[in-house]
Amino acid sequence: MAPPQLVADKLETPALDDRSYRVIKLSNQLEALLVQDPETDKASASVNVNVGSFSDAEDMPGMAHAVEHLLFMGTEKYPVENDYNQYLSAHSGYSNAYTSATETNYFFEVAASSSQDPDASTNGSTVSPLYGALDRFAQFFIAPLFLSSTLDRELKAVDSENKKNLQSDTWRLNQLKKSLSSPKHPYHHFSTGNLQTLRDEPRKRGVNIRDEFIQFHQKHYSANRMKLVVLGREKLDELEAWVAELFAGVVNKDLPRNRWDDVQPYSDKELLTQVFAKPVMDNRTLDIYFPYQDEEEMYEAQPSRYLSHLIGHEGPGSILAYIKAKGWANGLSAGVAPVCPGSAFFTIGVGLTEEGLKQYKEVVKVVFQYISLIKENEPQEWIVDETRGMTEVDFKFREKSPATSFTSRLSSIMQHPLPREWLLSGTSVVRKFDSQLITKALSYIRPDNYRLTLVSQTFPGDWDQRERWYGTEYRVEAIPSEFQASVREAAETTTKNRIPDLHLPHRNEFIPTKLNVDKKEVAEPIKAPKLIRNDEAVRVWWKKDDRFWVPKGNVYISLKNPLGKATPEMAVKCNLYCELVRDALVEYSYDAEIAGLDYQLSSYSMGIDVEVAGYSDKMIVLLEKVLVSMRDLEVKPERFNIVKERVLRSLKNWNFGQPYRQVGDFTRWLGSEKGWITEQYLAEVIPLGLEDIASFYPQILRQMHIEFLAHGNIHKEDALRMADLVESTLRPRTLPKSQWQIRRNLLLPPGSDFTYRRTLGDPANVNHCIEYYLYVGSLADYVLRAKLLLLGQMTEEIGFDQLRTKEQLGYIVFTGAKFASTIMGYRVIIQSEQPTEYLEERVNAFLALFSSRLESMSHDEFEGHKKSLINKRLEKVKNLDQESERFWNHISGEYFNFMQNETDVAHLKPLSKQDMIDFFNHFIHPTSPSRAKLSVHMIAQSSPKALAGNISAVEQKEKLVAMLGKYLTSVGINTDTEKLSTRFDLVDVADGDQNAIISAIASYLKEDEQVSEDTVSAVLEQGQQLLGTVLPSLGIEVKVEEEDLPPAPKVKETTVIDDVFDFKSRLAVSAGPRPVRDLREFEEVDAKL
C-alpha cells in the first residue's frame, strides 16, 4: 500500500490557533484533514460523502437519507447493531449524521483520552478512545451489513422523522418550492422519504428494497468522493497512521464529482410566476427567487456578498427602512442559496405586515427600484473593503467551536474547490474586489428572471391545489402583465424618478479599530468572576479574560423588578415593551451587528435582561444607545399596532409548534409556584393599547436591583463604568432586598402520581407527546444530583436503543435529568403517533427493564459510565461565549456555584452500584411506593381514522383485500381475489387485529394456493410490515404486538389534574436558592488589573 500523499501542511489559521494541521490523500484517493489539538478534551471525526438526495432514484425518493440511517445498524467487523453508539456512549461521546442535496455527512465525538480527571491514575500508556471510534466509523464505508432485521425499523424511523416535519412550515414551504421547480432537475425531488416511497411502493413493484440500498451504497460511496476530518490530541504522524490503516479499505471507484450543469431548477415555464401558499402558522412572507450563478470558483471575490450586503441592509436609505416606515414590513433578508454545483438562487425575503400583504406589489417595486440604484452606480470598492476588513478580523480572532461542529463543517467545506491552504478560512474571508464579477452577479437580478412566493393564511384564499408530499395548499399563476410592466418600470428608474428615500449605506462607524488584547500569562485560568461592586443597588461581577485572548466581551445585565411577571398582563406588557424598543433600534443597531457587535433585550421571570456581546472596542457606545432608547421610548401608534399584531401572532403560532417543544412549558408551569402559559398571555394581549405600554414601562424602570456581569477583553474600570452608565441613564430607585423575588418550585409528595392532559392546538398534527417526570430532590443536594446525573448517563444509550430503535415509538426520544429553579428530577420525552397511555406504559416497561440491567451490570461497565460522565463534567469551555454563559447561568440561578462541575465530580467518584440501585428503587422504579411522578400528555386531535375520512367497515375490508392482492401479485403469487376475500369473512378488520389478518392470509396461501411453508413465512414477514402502513391509511388503529416487548409492571392509578389551581394549592413549596458561599468571599473591591 502506497504511503499517503502530503497535500498541504501550512494552512492559513486564526492568530491564536494552537493546533497543527495536515492535509493528506490516501492511495485510494480519500482526502483527509488531520488536526492535532494537545489541549482538546474531545476528539472527533467526520466523513462527508459527495452524494445526497439529488442522486435518489426517481421512483424511490429518500434513498440517500435511508442509507444514512442504515449505516448505523452494524458492519461486518462490528455486526451488533448498536455497537458503535454503545462504544461512543461509554467514552463520553455521541454521533449523528445528515443528508443534504449533494452530500451526506457523518460525524462523532468521543473523549480525547481515557480520562479527563487529573486525579485519575493512567498506569502507563492507554489507547485513545479515538482509535476504537475511528475503527468502527470506517467500517460504515467499507462493509455495512444493511441487516434485514433492522431494515424495517430504520425505515420507520425515517418515516417518523418525516411525520415530525409534516406540520412544519419550514419543511412544507421548502418542499413546495422544490415541487414547483422543473421536473428535469433533481431539485424537484422529495428528499426525506417515507414508508410509502422507500418500502411499500417498491415492494408492490416487486423490488427487493434491501438490494436497492446496498446497490446505492456500492454505486455512490467511493473513496474519491469522501472527505475525512480527524481531530485528536495525538501527533499528526500518529493520526495519519491510523487513517491510513483504518480507511485504506474504502474502495475507490474513481467516480466524478457530482455536478448538474446541463439543467437549471427553474426553466422558462417556472419564471415570471407567482405562488400563493397557505402556511400552518400565521405568517406573512414575500420571497423573490432569482436563478443565479454557481459561485464555487469565485471564493476570492464572492460577488453575491456585495448584493446581499446592500439589498439586505437595514440602516437609513435601505429597502427595509423605507418599507418599514410605510408600515409594510417587519424584516428583510437577502443572500445567495447554493442549490448544487451548477446552480443557485439569490433570494430576497420580506416579513410582511397586514398592510404589507395588501401592498405586496408595491414592496416588489421598491425592491427593484433599489436594485436599479445599485446598478446605476459602479461597484463601490469601499463597500467591499469594509466587508473584507470585517471578515479578516472575524477570522483572525475566530475561537474554537465544539469538536463535532468543527469536523462536520470542515469535511463539508473540503468538497469545494478551495486551495487546501485556505480550508479553515474558506469562504468566510473575502479576499479581493472584482468589479466585473459584481456586475455579472447583478445581471441575474432582473425583472425577467424571478419567481414570487407569497405566504399567508388569508390571501388570496382561493388556493386550488395541494402539494403532494406535505399537503400544503397553494395556487400558482403567471404574474399579470400589468404587474410585470410596473416591475420593469421600477427596475429602470433613475435618480430623477426613483423614491428619494432610497440610497446606498454610509460608512460603518461601528467597525472596530482597537483590537489589542492585554495578554498576561497565567498558571491556571480563574474559574469564577470577581465581585467588584456589591451594594444595595448593584452587584457587578467581572472577569478579565485569561483563557481565550480575543478582543471581545460579553455584558449581561439583569434589571430585577417583580412587576415584570407579577401577572400575565404585566408579563405581556413587559414583552411588548422590549419588542418596541428593539423595533425602534433596528436601523441604528444594524451597523453594529454587521461589525460584530450585537445586543439582546428580553423580559423574563425576574424582570428585564439586557445583553451586549461582540468586539469590546465600541461596546459601551451600543450599550448607551440601548439604555437611552429604553428610557426615552416614544411609542408610535403605527409601530405599536404592527408590533402588537406580531406578538399576538407569535403567541397564537406557539400552539402549532412541535408537541415535544410544547410539553416542557406545561411541565414547568405545573411545577412552578408562580408562572404562566401561552393561553393566559393571549387573553391579555388583545385589549392592550398604546397608552398601556406608555404608562407601564416607566414603572418597571423606576425601581430595580441591578445584577451585572462583564467578561472578556474588558478592564475592571470599564466594567464599573458600564454599570454606572446603567444607573445614570435609567436613574432607578433601589429595590430593597426584602422585595426581591424568590424563585420556588412546587414539591410533589412521595408516592404521588399525577397526569395532566392537553389537546394539541394544531388539528392536523398526528403526533402525541408525553413528558414523564419523576421528582428527585433539591438542587442543593449534591449527592442526589450526582446520582441523577449518573442515571441520565446510564440510560441515555439504552433508552434511545429500546424506545426509538427497537420499539419504534417515534423519532423524538429524550431521557435524562431535568433541572428547574430549585429542584431536579428524571424525565422521558417521547413524540409518537401512539396514544399517550401506551407511551406511558412503555416508559414504565423501559424503567423496569433498566432496573434489571442495573442489577446485572458488571463492575467494569458501571465504572465506565462513571468515567464517561466525569469526562463530560470536566469538559473545558471552548470559547469566550461558553464561559460567559456558564458564569451568567450560575449568577442568574442565584446559587453562585461556579465550581459546580468540580463539585459534581467529587460526589460522583465515591458512588457505588448499590448506591445507584437504592436510588433507582426509591425515586425511579415504577413500583416504588415512594416515588413522585407527574406526566404531561399532549394529545393530537387527528388520528388515522380522521385522516382517512369516513370509510365504512365494509369499505375498509374491501380496500385491504385489494391491497393485499396487489402485494401478493407483486411477489409472484397469482391471487384469486374472491377466495382471499372469503378468508376475511370472519375477520374484524376494523378492529385492527393484525394476528387475525395474518392468520387469514396464511390460510389462503397454504390451503387455497398451496404455497410452500418457506415462501409463506417470507411473504408473511414482509406482509406484517406492510400492514403497519396500510391499516392506518384506511383509518384503522393498529393493535400493537407486545409479544417481544419488555413487560410493563402494574403501577398505581394516576390522579388526573382537572383543576390546576387546586392541584398547586395542595403542594408544598421548595426553599429558594441560596448562595453556596458567602458572596463576600468573591469580592475584590480595591484591586486593579
mmCIF file with all atom_site columns, N, CA, C and O in Angstrom, residues 624-642:
data_model
loop_
_atom_site.group_PDB
_atom_site.id
_atom_site.type_symbol
_atom_site.label_atom_id
_atom_site.label_alt_id
_atom_site.label_comp_id
_atom_site.label_asym_id
_atom_site.label_entity_id
_atom_site.label_seq_id
_atom_site.pdbx_PDB_ins_code
_atom_site.Cartn_x
_atom_site.Cartn_y
_atom_site.Cartn_z
_atom_site.occupancy
_atom_site.B_iso_or_equiv
_atom_site.pdbx_formal_charge
_atom_site.auth_seq_id
_atom_site.auth_comp_id
_atom_site.auth_asym_id
_atom_site.auth_atom_id
_atom_site.pdbx_PDB_model_num
ATOM 1  N N  . GLU A 1 624 ? -25.023 52.296 25.636 1.00 0.00 ? 624 GLU A N  1
ATOM 2  C CA . GLU A 1 624 ? -25.642 53.572 25.980 1.00 0.00 ? 624 GLU A CA 1
ATOM 3  C C  . GLU A 1 624 ? -26.861 53.840 25.105 1.00 0.00 ? 624 GLU A C  1
ATOM 4  O O  . GLU A 1 624 ? -27.902 54.306 25.589 1.00 0.00 ? 624 GLU A O  1
ATOM 5  N N  . LYS A 1 625 ? -26.749 53.544 23.816 1.00 0.00 ? 625 LYS A N  1
ATOM 6  C CA . LYS A 1 625 ? -27.875 53.769 22.912 1.00 0.00 ? 625 LYS A CA 1
ATOM 7  C C  . LYS A 1 625 ? -29.077 52.895 23.299 1.00 0.00 ? 625 LYS A C  1
ATOM 8  O O  . LYS A 1 625 ? -30.235 53.353 23.277 1.00 0.00 ? 625 LYS A O  1
ATOM 9  N N  . VAL A 1 626 ? -28.823 51.660 23.675 1.00 0.00 ? 626 VAL A N  1
ATOM 10 C CA . VAL A 1 626 ? -29.906 50.757 24.088 1.00 0.00 ? 626 VAL A CA 1
ATOM 11 C C  . VAL A 1 626 ? -30.573 51.298 25.349 1.00 0.00 ? 626 VAL A C  1
ATOM 12 O O  . VAL A 1 626 ? -31.816 51.356 25.447 1.00 0.00 ? 626 VAL A O  1
ATOM 13 N N  . LEU A 1 627 ? -29.771 51.712 26.321 1.00 0.00 ? 627 LEU A N  1
ATOM 14 C CA . LEU A 1 627 ? -30.318 52.212 27.589 1.00 0.00 ? 627 LEU A CA 1
ATOM 15 C C  . LEU A 1 627 ? -31.126 53.489 27.377 1.00 0.00 ? 627 LEU A C  1
ATOM 16 O O  . LEU A 1 627 ? -32.217 53.652 27.946 1.00 0.00 ? 627 LEU A O  1
ATOM 17 N N  . VAL A 1 628 ? -30.622 54.404 26.561 1.00 0.00 ? 628 VAL A N  1
ATOM 18 C CA . VAL A 1 628 ? -31.344 55.646 26.290 1.00 0.00 ? 628 VAL A CA 1
ATOM 19 C C  . VAL A 1 628 ? -32.665 55.351 25.575 1.00 0.00 ? 628 VAL A C  1
ATOM 20 O O  . VAL A 1 628 ? -33.709 55.953 25.876 1.00 0.00 ? 628 VAL A O  1
ATOM 21 N N  . SER A 1 629 ? -32.624 54.397 24.632 1.00 0.00 ? 629 SER A N  1
ATOM 22 C CA . SER A 1 629 ? -33.853 54.020 23.922 1.00 0.00 ? 629 SER A CA 1
ATOM 23 C C  . SER A 1 629 ? -34.869 53.402 24.873 1.00 0.00 ? 629 SER A C  1
ATOM 24 O O  . SER A 1 629 ? -36.076 53.631 24.738 1.00 0.00 ? 629 SER A O  1
ATOM 25 N N  . MET A 1 630 ? -34.398 52.628 25.835 1.00 0.00 ? 630 MET A N  1
ATOM 26 C CA . MET A 1 630 ? -35.298 52.055 26.832 1.00 0.00 ? 630 MET A CA 1
ATOM 27 C C  . MET A 1 630 ? -35.942 53.160 27.672 1.00 0.00 ? 630 MET A C  1
ATOM 28 O O  . MET A 1 630 ? -37.143 53.126 27.954 1.00 0.00 ? 630 MET A O  1
ATOM 29 N N  . ARG A 1 631 ? -35.123 54.128 28.051 1.00 0.00 ? 631 ARG A N  1
ATOM 30 C CA . ARG A 1 631 ? -35.623 55.211 28.921 1.00 0.00 ? 631 ARG A CA 1
ATOM 31 C C  . ARG A 1 631 ? -36.549 56.167 28.185 1.00 0.00 ? 631 ARG A C  1
ATOM 32 O O  . ARG A 1 631 ? -37.565 56.614 28.728 1.00 0.00 ? 631 ARG A O  1
ATOM 33 N N  . ASP A 1 632 ? -36.207 56.491 26.949 1.00 0.00 ? 632 ASP A N  1
ATOM 34 C CA . ASP A 1 632 ? -36.923 57.545 26.223 1.00 0.00 ? 632 ASP A CA 1
ATOM 35 C C  . ASP A 1 632 ? -37.823 57.012 25.109 1.00 0.00 ? 632 ASP A C  1
ATOM 36 O O  . ASP A 1 632 ? -38.130 57.736 24.158 1.00 0.00 ? 632 ASP A O  1
ATOM 37 N N  . LEU A 1 633 ? -38.225 55.758 25.205 1.00 0.00 ? 633 LEU A N  1
ATOM 38 C CA . LEU A 1 633 ? -39.025 55.166 24.139 1.00 0.00 ? 633 LEU A CA 1
ATOM 39 C C  . LEU A 1 633 ? -40.266 56.011 23.846 1.00 0.00 ? 633 LEU A C  1
ATOM 40 O O  . LEU A 1 633 ? -41.044 56.337 24.745 1.00 0.00 ? 633 LEU A O  1
ATOM 41 N N  . GLU A 1 634 ? -40.410 56.357 22.590 1.00 0.00 ? 634 GLU A N  1
ATOM 42 C CA . GLU A 1 634 ? -41.620 57.033 22.133 1.00 0.00 ? 634 GLU A CA 1
ATOM 43 C C  . GLU A 1 634 ? -42.478 56.008 21.397 1.00 0.00 ? 634 GLU A C  1
ATOM 44 O O  . GLU A 1 634 ? -42.092 55.506 20.338 1.00 0.00 ? 634 GLU A O  1
ATOM 45 N N  . VAL A 1 635 ? -43.597 55.654 21.992 1.00 0.00 ? 635 VAL A N  1
ATOM 46 C CA . VAL A 1 635 ? -44.443 54.618 21.421 1.00 0.00 ? 635 VAL A CA 1
ATOM 47 C C  . VAL A 1 635 ? -45.305 55.231 20.324 1.00 0.00 ? 635 VAL A C  1
ATOM 48 O O  . VAL A 1 635 ? -46.248 55.972 20.591 1.00 0.00 ? 635 VAL A O  1
ATOM 49 N N  . LYS A 1 636 ? -44.952 54.925 19.073 1.00 0.00 ? 636 LYS A N  1
ATOM 50 C CA . LYS A 1 636 ? -45.688 55.474 17.933 1.00 0.00 ? 636 LYS A CA 1
ATOM 51 C C  . LYS A 1 636 ? -46.872 54.566 17.597 1.00 0.00 ? 636 LYS A C  1
ATOM 52 O O  . LYS A 1 636 ? -46.727 53.347 17.544 1.00 0.00 ? 636 LYS A O  1
ATOM 53 N N  . PRO A 1 637 ? -48.039 55.146 17.356 1.00 0.00 ? 637 PRO A N  1
ATOM 54 C CA . PRO A 1 637 ? -49.255 54.339 17.125 1.00 0.00 ? 637 PRO A CA 1
ATOM 55 C C  . PRO A 1 637 ? -49.099 53.315 16.007 1.00 0.00 ? 637 PRO A C  1
ATOM 56 O O  . PRO A 1 637 ? -49.489 52.152 16.158 1.00 0.00 ? 637 PRO A O  1
ATOM 57 N N  . GLU A 1 638 ? -48.508 53.733 14.864 1.00 0.00 ? 638 GLU A N  1
ATOM 58 C CA . GLU A 1 638 ? -48.439 52.814 13.727 1.00 0.00 ? 638 GLU A CA 1
ATOM 59 C C  . GLU A 1 638 ? -47.511 51.636 14.019 1.00 0.00 ? 638 GLU A C  1
ATOM 60 O O  . GLU A 1 638 ? -47.800 50.492 13.667 1.00 0.00 ? 638 GLU A O  1
ATOM 61 N N  . ARG A 1 639 ? -46.379 51.902 14.699 1.00 0.00 ? 639 ARG A N  1
ATOM 62 C CA . ARG A 1 639 ? -45.473 50.796 15.024 1.00 0.00 ? 639 ARG A CA 1
ATOM 63 C C  . ARG A 1 639 ? -46.031 49.954 16.169 1.00 0.00 ? 639 ARG A C  1
ATOM 64 O O  . ARG A 1 639 ? -45.834 48.739 16.203 1.00 0.00 ? 639 ARG A O  1
ATOM 65 N N  . PHE A 1 640 ? -46.736 50.584 17.119 1.00 0.00 ? 640 PHE A N  1
ATOM 66 C CA . PHE A 1 640 ? -47.341 49.812 18.205 1.00 0.00 ? 640 PHE A CA 1
ATOM 67 C C  . PHE A 1 640 ? -48.290 48.768 17.644 1.00 0.00 ? 640 PHE A C  1
ATOM 68 O O  . PHE A 1 640 ? -48.258 47.601 18.034 1.00 0.00 ? 640 PHE A O  1
ATOM 69 N N  . ASN A 1 641 ? -49.149 49.162 16.740 1.00 0.00 ? 641 ASN A N  1
ATOM 70 C CA . ASN A 1 641 ? -50.132 48.227 16.183 1.00 0.00 ? 641 ASN A CA 1
ATOM 71 C C  . ASN A 1 641 ? -49.444 47.086 15.438 1.00 0.00 ? 641 ASN A C  1
ATOM 72 O O  . ASN A 1 641 ? -49.863 45.929 15.531 1.00 0.00 ? 641 ASN A O  1
ATOM 73 N N  . ILE A 1 642 ? -48.376 47.402 14.711 1.00 0.00 ? 642 ILE A N  1
ATOM 74 C CA . ILE A 1 642 ? -47.657 46.370 13.960 1.00 0.00 ? 642 ILE A CA 1
ATOM 75 C C  . ILE A 1 642 ? -46.951 45.405 14.903 1.00 0.00 ? 642 ILE A C  1
ATOM 76 O O  . ILE A 1 642 ? -47.020 44.184 14.740 1.00 0.00 ? 642 ILE A O  1
#
